[in-house]
PDB file of C-alpha atoms in Angstrom:
ATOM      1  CA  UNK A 266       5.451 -13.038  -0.849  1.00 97.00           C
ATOM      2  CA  UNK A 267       8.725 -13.664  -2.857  1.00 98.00           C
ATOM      3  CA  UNK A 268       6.814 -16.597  -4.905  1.00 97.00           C
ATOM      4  CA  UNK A 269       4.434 -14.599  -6.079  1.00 97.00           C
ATOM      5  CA  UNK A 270       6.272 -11.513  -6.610  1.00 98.00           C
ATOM      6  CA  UNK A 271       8.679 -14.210  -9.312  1.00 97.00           C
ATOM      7  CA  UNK A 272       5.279 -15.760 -10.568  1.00 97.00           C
ATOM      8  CA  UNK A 273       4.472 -11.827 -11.596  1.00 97.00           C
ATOM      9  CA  UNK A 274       7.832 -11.136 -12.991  1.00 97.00           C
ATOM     10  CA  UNK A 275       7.659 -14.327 -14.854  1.00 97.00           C
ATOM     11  CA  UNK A 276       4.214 -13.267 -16.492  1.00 97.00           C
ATOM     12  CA  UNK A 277       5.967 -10.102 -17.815  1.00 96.00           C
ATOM     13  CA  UNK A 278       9.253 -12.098 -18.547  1.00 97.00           C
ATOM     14  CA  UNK A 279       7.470 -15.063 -20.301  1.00 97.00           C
ATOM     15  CA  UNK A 280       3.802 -13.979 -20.850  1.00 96.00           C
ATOM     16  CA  UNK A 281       4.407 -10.231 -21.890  1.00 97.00           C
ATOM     17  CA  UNK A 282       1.841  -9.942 -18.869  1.00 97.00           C
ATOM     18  CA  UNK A 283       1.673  -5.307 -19.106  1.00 97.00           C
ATOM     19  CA  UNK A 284      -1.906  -4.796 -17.558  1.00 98.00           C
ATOM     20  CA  UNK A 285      -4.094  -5.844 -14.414  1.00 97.00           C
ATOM     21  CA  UNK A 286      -6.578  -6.982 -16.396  1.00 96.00           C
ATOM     22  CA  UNK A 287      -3.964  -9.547 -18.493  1.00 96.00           C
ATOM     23  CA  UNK A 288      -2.518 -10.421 -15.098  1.00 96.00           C
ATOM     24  CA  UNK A 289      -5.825 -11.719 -13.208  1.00 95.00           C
ATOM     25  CA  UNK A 290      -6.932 -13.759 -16.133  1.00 92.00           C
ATOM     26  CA  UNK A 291      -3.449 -15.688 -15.979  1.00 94.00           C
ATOM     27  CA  UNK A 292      -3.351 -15.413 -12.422  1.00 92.00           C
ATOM     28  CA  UNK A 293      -7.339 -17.218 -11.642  1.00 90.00           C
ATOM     29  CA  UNK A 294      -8.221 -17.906 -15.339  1.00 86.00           C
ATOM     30  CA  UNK A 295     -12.072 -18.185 -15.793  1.00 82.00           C
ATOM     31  CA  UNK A 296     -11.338 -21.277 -17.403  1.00 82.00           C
ATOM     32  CA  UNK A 297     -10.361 -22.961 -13.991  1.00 82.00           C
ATOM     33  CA  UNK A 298     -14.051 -21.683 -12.434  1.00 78.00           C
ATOM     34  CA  UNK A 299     -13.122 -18.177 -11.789  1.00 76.00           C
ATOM     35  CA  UNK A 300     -16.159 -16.204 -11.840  1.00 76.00           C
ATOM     36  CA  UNK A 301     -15.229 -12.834 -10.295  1.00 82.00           C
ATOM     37  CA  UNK A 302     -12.149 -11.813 -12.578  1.00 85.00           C
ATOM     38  CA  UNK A 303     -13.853  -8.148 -12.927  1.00 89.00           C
ATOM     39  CA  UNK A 304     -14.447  -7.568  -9.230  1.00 92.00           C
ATOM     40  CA  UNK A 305     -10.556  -9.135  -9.060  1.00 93.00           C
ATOM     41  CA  UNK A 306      -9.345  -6.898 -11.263  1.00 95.00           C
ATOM     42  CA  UNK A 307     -11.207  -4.134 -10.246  1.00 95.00           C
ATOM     43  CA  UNK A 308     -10.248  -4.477  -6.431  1.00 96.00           C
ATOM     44  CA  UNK A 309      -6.244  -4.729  -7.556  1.00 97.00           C
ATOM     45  CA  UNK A 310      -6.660  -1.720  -9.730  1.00 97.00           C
ATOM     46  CA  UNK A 311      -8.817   0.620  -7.082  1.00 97.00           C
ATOM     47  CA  UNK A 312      -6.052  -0.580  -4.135  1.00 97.00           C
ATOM     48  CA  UNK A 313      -3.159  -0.281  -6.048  1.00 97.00           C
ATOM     49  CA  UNK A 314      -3.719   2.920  -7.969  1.00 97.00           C
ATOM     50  CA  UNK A 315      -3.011   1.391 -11.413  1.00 98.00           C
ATOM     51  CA  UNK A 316      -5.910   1.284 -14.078  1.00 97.00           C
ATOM     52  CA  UNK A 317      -7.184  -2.108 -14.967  1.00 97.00           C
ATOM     53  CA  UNK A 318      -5.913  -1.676 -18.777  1.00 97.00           C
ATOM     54  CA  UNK A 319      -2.937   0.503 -18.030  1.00 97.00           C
ATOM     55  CA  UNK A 320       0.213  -0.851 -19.073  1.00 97.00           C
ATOM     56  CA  UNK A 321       2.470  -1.350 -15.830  1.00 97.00           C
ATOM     57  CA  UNK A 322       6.224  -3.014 -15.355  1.00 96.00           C
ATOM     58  CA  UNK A 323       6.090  -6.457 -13.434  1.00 96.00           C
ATOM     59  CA  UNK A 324       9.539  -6.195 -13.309  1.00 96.00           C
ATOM     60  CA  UNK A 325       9.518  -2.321 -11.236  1.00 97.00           C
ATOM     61  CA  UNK A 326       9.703  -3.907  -7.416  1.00 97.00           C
ATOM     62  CA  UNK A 327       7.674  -0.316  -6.676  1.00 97.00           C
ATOM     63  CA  UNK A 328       4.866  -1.443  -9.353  1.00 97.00           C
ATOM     64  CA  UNK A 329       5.188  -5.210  -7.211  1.00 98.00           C
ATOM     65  CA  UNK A 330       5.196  -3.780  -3.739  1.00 97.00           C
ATOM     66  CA  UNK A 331       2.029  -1.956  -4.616  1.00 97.00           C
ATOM     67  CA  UNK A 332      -0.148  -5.037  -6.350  1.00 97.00           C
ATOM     68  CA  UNK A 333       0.572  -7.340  -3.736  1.00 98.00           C
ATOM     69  CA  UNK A 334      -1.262  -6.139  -0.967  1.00 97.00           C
ATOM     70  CA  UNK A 335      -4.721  -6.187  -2.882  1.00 97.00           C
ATOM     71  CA  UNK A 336      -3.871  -9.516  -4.815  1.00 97.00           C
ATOM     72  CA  UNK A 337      -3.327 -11.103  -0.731  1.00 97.00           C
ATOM     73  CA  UNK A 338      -6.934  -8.927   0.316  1.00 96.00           C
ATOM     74  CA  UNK A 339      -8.745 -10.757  -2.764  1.00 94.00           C
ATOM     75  CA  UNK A 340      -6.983 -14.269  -2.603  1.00 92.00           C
ATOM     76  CA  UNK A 341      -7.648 -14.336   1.525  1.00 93.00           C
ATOM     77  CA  UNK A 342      -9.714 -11.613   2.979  1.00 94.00           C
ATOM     78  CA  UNK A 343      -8.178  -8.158   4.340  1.00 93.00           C
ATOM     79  CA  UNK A 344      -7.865  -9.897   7.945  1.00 95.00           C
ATOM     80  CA  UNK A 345      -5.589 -12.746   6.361  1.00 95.00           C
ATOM     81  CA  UNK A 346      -3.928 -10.259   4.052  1.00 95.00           C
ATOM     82  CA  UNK A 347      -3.204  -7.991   7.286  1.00 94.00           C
ATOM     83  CA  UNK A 348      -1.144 -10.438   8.997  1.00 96.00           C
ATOM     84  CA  UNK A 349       1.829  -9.783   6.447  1.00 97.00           C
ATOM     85  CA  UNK A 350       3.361  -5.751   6.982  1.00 97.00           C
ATOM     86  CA  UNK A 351       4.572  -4.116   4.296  1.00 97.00           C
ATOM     87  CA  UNK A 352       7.640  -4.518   5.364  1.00 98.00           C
ATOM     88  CA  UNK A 353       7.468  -7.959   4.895  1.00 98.00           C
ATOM     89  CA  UNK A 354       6.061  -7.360   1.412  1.00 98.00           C
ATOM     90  CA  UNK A 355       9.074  -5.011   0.801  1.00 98.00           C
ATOM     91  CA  UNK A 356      11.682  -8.191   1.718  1.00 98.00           C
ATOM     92  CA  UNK A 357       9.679 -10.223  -0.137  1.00 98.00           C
ATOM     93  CA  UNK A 358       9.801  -8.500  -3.549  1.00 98.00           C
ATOM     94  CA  UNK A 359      13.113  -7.495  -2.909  1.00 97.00           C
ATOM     95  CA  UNK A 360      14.401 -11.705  -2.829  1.00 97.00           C
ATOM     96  CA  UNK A 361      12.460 -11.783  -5.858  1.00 97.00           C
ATOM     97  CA  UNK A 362      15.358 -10.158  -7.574  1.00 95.00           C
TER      98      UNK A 362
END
């Protein structure tokens, strides 16, 4: 959890990563045979609340805490992604800082 949480702050940090959409396509880029960057995006943005386009802080452990659990569901399936709480989600981002 904290290695991905400082992979997303380094997107905004480095990247000037500000949208779901921006964030999957560095995250899997389709140039590494990742075909289902739309339904990616689209599951982050429908689980997390955020719009696929909106602008959001990777740097806000809030805006973190609530993209993680749908980037885990889509990387590993909901039963993998259900092993880790949220509170281990919430220590996670929070050694991230």
């Amino acid at each position: 959890v904290r290695a991905t949480a400082r992979t997303l702050r380094t997107y905004r940090n480095k990247h000037g990563i500000k949208t779901i959409s921006e964030l999957i396509n560095r995250y899997a880029p389709p140039s590494d045979n990742n075909p289902n960057n739309a339904n990616y995006a689209n599951h982050i943005s429908q689980r997390s609340g955020f719009g696929i386009d909106e602008e959001i802080n990777l740097n806000d452990p809030k805006v973190l805490i609530k993209i993680l659990r749908p980037l885990f569901e889509f990387e590993n399936g909901r039963k993998e992604a259900d092993k880790i709480s949220h509170d281990e989600i919430v220590m996670g981002v929070r050694m991230a800082f």
